mmCIF file of C-alpha atoms in Angstrom:
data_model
loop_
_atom_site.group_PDB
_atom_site.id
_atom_site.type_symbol
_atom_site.label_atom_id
_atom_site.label_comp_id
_atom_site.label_asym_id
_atom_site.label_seq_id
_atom_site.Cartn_x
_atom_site.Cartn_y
_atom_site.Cartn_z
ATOM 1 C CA UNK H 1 -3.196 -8.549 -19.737
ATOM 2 C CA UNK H 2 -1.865 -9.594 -16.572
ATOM 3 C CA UNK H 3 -2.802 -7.853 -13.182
ATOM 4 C CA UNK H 4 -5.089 -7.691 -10.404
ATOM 5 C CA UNK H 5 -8.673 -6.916 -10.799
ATOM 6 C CA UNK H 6 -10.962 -5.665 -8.257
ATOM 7 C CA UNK H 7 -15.148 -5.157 -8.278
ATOM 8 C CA UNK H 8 -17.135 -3.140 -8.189
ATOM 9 C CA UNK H 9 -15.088 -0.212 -8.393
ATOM 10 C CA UNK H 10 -17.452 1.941 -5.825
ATOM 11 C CA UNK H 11 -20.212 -0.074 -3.444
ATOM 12 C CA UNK H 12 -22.734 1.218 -1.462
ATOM 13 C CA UNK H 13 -24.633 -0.625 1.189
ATOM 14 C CA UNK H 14 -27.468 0.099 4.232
ATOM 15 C CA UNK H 15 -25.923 -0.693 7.649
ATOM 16 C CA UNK H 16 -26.251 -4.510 9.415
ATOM 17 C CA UNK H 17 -25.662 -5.651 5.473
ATOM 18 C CA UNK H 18 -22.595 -8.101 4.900
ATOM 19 C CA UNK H 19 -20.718 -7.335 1.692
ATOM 20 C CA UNK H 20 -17.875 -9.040 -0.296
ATOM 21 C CA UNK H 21 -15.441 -7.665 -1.970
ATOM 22 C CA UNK H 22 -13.937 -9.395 -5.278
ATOM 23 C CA UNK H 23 -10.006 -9.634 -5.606
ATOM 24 C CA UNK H 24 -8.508 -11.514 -8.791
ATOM 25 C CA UNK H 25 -4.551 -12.109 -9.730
ATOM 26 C CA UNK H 26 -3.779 -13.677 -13.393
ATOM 27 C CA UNK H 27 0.239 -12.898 -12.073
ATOM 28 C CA UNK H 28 0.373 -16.463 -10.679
ATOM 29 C CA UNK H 29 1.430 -15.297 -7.645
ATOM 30 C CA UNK H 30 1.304 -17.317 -4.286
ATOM 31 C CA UNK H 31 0.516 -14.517 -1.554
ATOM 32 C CA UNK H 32 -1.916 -12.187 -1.606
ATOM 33 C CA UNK H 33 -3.428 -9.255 0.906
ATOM 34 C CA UNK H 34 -6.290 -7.041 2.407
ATOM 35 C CA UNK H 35 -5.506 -3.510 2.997
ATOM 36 C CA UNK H 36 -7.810 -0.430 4.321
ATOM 37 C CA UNK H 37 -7.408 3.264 3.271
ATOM 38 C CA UNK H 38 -8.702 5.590 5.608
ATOM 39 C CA UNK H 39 -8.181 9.621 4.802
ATOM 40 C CA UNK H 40 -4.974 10.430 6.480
ATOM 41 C CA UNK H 41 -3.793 6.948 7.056
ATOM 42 C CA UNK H 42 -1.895 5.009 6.038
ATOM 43 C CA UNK H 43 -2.369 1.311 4.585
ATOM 44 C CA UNK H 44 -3.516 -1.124 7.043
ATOM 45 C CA UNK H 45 -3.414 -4.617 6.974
ATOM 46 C CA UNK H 46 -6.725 -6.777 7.459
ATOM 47 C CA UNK H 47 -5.878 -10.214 5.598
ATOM 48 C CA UNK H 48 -2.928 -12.068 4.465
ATOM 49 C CA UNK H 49 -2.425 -15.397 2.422
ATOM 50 C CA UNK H 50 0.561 -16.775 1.512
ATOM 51 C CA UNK H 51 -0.955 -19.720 -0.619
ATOM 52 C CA UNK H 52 -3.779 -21.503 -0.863
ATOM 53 C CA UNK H 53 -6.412 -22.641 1.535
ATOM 54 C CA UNK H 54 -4.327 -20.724 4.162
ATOM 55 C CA UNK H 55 -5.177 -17.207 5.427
ATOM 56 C CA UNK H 56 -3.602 -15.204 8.575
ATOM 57 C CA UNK H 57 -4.957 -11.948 9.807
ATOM 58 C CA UNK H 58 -3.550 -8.796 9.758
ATOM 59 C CA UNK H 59 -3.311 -5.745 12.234
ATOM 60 C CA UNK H 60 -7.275 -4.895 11.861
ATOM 61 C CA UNK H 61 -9.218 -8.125 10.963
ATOM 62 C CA UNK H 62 -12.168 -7.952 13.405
ATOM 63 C CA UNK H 63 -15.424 -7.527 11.585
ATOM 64 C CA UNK H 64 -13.571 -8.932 8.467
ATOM 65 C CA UNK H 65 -13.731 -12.517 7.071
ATOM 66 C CA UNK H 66 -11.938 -13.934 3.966
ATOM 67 C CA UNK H 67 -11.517 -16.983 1.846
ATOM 68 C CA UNK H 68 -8.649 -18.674 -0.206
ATOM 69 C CA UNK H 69 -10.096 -21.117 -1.914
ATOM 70 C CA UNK H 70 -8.308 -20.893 -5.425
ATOM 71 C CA UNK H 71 -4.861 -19.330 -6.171
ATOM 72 C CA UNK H 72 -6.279 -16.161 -8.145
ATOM 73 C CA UNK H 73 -9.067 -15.187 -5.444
ATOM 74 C CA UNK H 74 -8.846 -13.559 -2.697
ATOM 75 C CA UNK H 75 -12.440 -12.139 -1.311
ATOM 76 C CA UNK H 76 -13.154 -10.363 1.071
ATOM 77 C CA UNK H 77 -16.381 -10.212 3.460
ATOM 78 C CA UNK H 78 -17.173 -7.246 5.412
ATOM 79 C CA UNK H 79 -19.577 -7.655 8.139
ATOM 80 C CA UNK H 80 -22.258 -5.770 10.251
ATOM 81 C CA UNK H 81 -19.851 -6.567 13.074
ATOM 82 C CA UNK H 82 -17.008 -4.067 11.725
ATOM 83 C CA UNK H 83 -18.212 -0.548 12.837
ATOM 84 C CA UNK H 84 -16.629 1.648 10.459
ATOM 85 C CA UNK H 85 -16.930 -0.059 7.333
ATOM 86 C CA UNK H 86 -16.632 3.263 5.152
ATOM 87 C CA UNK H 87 -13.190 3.259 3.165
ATOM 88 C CA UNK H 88 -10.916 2.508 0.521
ATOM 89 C CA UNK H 89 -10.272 -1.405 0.057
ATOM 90 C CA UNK H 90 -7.041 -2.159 -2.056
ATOM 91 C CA UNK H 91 -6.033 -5.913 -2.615
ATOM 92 C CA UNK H 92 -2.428 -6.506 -3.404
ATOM 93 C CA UNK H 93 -0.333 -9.922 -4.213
ATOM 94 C CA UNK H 94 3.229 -10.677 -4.660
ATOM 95 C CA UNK H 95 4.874 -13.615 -6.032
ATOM 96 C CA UNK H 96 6.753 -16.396 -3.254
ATOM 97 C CA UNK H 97 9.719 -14.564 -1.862
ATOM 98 C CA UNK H 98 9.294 -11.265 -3.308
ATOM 99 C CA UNK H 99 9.742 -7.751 -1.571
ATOM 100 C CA UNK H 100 7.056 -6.000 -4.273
ATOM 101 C CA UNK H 101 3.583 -5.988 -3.720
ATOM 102 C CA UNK H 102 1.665 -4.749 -6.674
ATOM 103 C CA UNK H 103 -2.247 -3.329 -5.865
ATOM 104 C CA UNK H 104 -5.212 -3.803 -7.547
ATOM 105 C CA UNK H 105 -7.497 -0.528 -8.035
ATOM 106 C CA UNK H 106 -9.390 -0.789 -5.085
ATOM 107 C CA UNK H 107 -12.947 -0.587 -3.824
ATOM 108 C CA UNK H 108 -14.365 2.095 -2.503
ATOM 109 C CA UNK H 109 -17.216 0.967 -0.026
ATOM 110 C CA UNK H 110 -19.671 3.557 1.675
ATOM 111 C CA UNK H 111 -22.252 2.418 4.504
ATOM 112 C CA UNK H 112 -25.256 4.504 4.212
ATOM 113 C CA UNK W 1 6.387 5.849 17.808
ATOM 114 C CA UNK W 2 5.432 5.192 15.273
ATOM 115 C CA UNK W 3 6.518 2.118 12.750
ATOM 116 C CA UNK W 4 7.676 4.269 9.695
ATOM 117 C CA UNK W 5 6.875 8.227 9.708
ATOM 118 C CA UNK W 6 6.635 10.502 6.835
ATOM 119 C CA UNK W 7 5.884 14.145 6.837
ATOM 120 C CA UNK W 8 2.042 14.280 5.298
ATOM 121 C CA UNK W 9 2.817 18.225 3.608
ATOM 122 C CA UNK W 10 2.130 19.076 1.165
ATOM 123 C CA UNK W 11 5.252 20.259 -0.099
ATOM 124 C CA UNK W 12 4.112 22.719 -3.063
ATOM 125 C CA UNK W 13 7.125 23.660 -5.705
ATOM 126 C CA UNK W 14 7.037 25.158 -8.536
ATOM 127 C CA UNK W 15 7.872 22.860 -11.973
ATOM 128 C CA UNK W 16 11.110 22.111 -12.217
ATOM 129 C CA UNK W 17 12.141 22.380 -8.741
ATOM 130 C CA UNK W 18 13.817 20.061 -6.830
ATOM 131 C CA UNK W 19 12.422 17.897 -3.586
ATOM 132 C CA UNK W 20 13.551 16.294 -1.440
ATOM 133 C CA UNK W 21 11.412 13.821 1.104
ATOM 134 C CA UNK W 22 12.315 11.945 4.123
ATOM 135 C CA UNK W 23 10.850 8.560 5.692
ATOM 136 C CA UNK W 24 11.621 7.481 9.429
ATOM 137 C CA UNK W 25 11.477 3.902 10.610
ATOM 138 C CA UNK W 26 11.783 2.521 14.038
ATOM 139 C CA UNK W 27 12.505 -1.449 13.314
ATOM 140 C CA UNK W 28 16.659 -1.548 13.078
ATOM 141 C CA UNK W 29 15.402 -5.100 11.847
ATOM 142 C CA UNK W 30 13.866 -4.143 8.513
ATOM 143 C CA UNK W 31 15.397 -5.509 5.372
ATOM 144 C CA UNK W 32 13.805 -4.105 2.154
ATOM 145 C CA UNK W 33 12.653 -0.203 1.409
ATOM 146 C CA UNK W 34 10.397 0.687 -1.578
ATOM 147 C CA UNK W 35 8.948 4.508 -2.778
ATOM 148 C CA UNK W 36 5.034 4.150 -4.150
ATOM 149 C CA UNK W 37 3.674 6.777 -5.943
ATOM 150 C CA UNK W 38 -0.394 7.260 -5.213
ATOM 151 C CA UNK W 39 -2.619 9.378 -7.210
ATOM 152 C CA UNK W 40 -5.964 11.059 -5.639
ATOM 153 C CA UNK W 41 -8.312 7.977 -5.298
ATOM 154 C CA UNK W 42 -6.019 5.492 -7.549
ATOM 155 C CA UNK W 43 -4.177 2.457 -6.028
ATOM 156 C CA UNK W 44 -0.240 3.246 -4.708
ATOM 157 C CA UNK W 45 2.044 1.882 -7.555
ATOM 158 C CA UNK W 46 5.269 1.284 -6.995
ATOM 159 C CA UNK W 47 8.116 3.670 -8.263
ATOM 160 C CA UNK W 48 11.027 2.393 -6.906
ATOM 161 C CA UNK W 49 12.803 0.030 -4.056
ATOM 162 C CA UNK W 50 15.648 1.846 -2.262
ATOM 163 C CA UNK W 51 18.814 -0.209 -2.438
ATOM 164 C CA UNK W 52 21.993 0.316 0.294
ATOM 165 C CA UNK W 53 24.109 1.961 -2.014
ATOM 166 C CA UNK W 54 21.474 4.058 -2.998
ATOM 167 C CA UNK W 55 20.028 4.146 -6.957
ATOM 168 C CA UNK W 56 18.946 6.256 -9.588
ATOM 169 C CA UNK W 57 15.775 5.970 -11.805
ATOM 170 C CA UNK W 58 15.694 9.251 -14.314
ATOM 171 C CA UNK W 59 14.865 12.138 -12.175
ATOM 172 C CA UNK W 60 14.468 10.009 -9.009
ATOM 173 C CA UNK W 61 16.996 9.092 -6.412
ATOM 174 C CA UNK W 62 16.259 7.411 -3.382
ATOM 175 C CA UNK W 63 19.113 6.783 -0.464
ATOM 176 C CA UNK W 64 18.818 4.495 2.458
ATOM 177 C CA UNK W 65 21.038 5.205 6.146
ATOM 178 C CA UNK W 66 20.837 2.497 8.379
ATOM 179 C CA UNK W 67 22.607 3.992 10.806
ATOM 180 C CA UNK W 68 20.059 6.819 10.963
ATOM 181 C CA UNK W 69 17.270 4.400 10.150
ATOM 182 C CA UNK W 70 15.801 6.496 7.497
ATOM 183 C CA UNK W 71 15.360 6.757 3.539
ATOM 184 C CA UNK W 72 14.619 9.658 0.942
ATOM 185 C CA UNK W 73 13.393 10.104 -2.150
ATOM 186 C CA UNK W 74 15.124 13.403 -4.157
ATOM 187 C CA UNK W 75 13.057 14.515 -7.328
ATOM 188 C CA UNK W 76 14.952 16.585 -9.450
ATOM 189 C CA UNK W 77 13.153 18.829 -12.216
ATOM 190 C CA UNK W 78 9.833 18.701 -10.977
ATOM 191 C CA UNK W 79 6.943 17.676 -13.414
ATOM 192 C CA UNK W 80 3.277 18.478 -13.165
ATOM 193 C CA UNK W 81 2.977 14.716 -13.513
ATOM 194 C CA UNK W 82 4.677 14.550 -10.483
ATOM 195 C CA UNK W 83 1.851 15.530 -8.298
ATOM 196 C CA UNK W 84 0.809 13.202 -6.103
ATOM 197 C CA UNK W 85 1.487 11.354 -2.319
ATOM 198 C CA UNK W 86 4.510 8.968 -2.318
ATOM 199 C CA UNK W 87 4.411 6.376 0.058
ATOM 200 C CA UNK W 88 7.193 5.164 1.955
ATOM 201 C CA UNK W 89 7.017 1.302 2.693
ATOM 202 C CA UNK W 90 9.380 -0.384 5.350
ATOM 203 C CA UNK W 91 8.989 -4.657 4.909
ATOM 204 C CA UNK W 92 10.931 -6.732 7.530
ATOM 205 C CA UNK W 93 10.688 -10.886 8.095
ATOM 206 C CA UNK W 94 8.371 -11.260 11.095
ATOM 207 C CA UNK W 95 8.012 -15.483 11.997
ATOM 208 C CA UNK W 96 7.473 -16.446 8.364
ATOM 209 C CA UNK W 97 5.942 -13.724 7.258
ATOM 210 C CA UNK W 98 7.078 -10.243 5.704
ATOM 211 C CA UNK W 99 5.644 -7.339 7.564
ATOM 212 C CA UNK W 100 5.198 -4.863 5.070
ATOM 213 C CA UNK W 101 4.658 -1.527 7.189
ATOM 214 C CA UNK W 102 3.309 1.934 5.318
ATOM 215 C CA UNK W 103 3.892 5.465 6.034
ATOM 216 C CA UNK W 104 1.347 7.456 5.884
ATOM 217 C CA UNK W 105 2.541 9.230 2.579
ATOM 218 C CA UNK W 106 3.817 12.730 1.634
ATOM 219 C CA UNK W 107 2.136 15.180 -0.784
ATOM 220 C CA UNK W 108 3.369 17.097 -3.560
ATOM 221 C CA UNK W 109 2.443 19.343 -5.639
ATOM 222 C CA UNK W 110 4.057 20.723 -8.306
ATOM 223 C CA UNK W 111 2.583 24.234 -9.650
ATOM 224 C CA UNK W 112 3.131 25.596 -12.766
#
């Protein structure tokens, strides 16, 4: 099946802990992207890649770090530095030149 | 202002009803428009782009007005199924990257 995968589904972690976040594409496509949910907000942007080794951030990266090492993955590292970690974490990816971004499930990370 | 602006509802109607929901944006720039459909604590999915001629999916219709700079989304005969928060998504070319902007979504929920 092709798609975008994302793990764990829910994550829990104490405070002053770093945490990555898994993001994987089988769609072959070239860009891919870091959004936060918040309730009552909408999407924000924290990470963008539009191929490989190459990684731009967004509107809300601070406290965030990321890696584009192979086409499929996109991680993402949250890190005691970002002081509201709590939220919704959906990766997306859309093929080179293409209006639709399609999401993976999301993450769901909660700092205790 | 700002970017693109939704009304968060909820609009409640009953099944079979018709709806109607409007999405604001303030870039005159922005080239591509797109409805996605989220569930409670599921990733947005998208239901469908919004062309300038407007277009028809089934029970959906979605119409864009430049002049006006805003685009709606018209659900006719109201499903349960329906319920849900539908997401109106503004993308425009910024350097050599597409912006992809969200609103903040509007709720519905259809009652039997």
């Amino acid at each position: 099946d092709g798609g975008i995968t994302q793990s764990p589904k829910y994550l829990f972690r104490k405070e002053g802990q770093n945490v990555t976040l898994s993001c994987e594409q089988n769609l072959n496509h070239d860009a891919m992207y870091w959004y936060r949910q918040d309730p009552g907000q909408g999407l924000r942007l924290i990470y963008y890649s539009q191929i490989v080794n190459d990684f731009q951030k967004g509107d809300i990266a601070e406290g965030y770090s990321v890696s584009r090492e192979k086409k499929e993955s996109f991680p993402l590292t949250v890190t005691s530095a970002q002081k509201n970690p709590t939220a919704f974490y959906l990766c997306a990816s859309s093929g080179q030149g293409a209006d639709t971004q399609y999401f993976g499930p999301g993450t769901r990370l909660t700092v205790l | 202002r700002k970017e693109v602006e939704q009304d968060p509802g909820p609009f409640n109607v009953p099944e079979g009803a018709t709806v109607a929901f409007n999405c604001t944006y303030s870039n005159s720039a922005s080239q591509s428009f797109f409805w996605y459909r989220q569930d409670c604590r599921k990733e947005p999915k998208l239901l469908m782009s919004v062309y300038s001629s407007g277009n028809e999916d089934g029970r959906f219709t979605a119409q864009l007005n430049r002049a006006s700079q805003y685009i709606s989304l018209l659900i006719r005969d109201s499903k349960l199924s329906d319920s849900a928060t539908y997401l109106c998504v503004v993308r425009q070319r910024s350097g050599g990257y597409q912006k992809v902007t969200f609103g903040t979504g509007t709720k519905l929920q259809v009652i039997p």
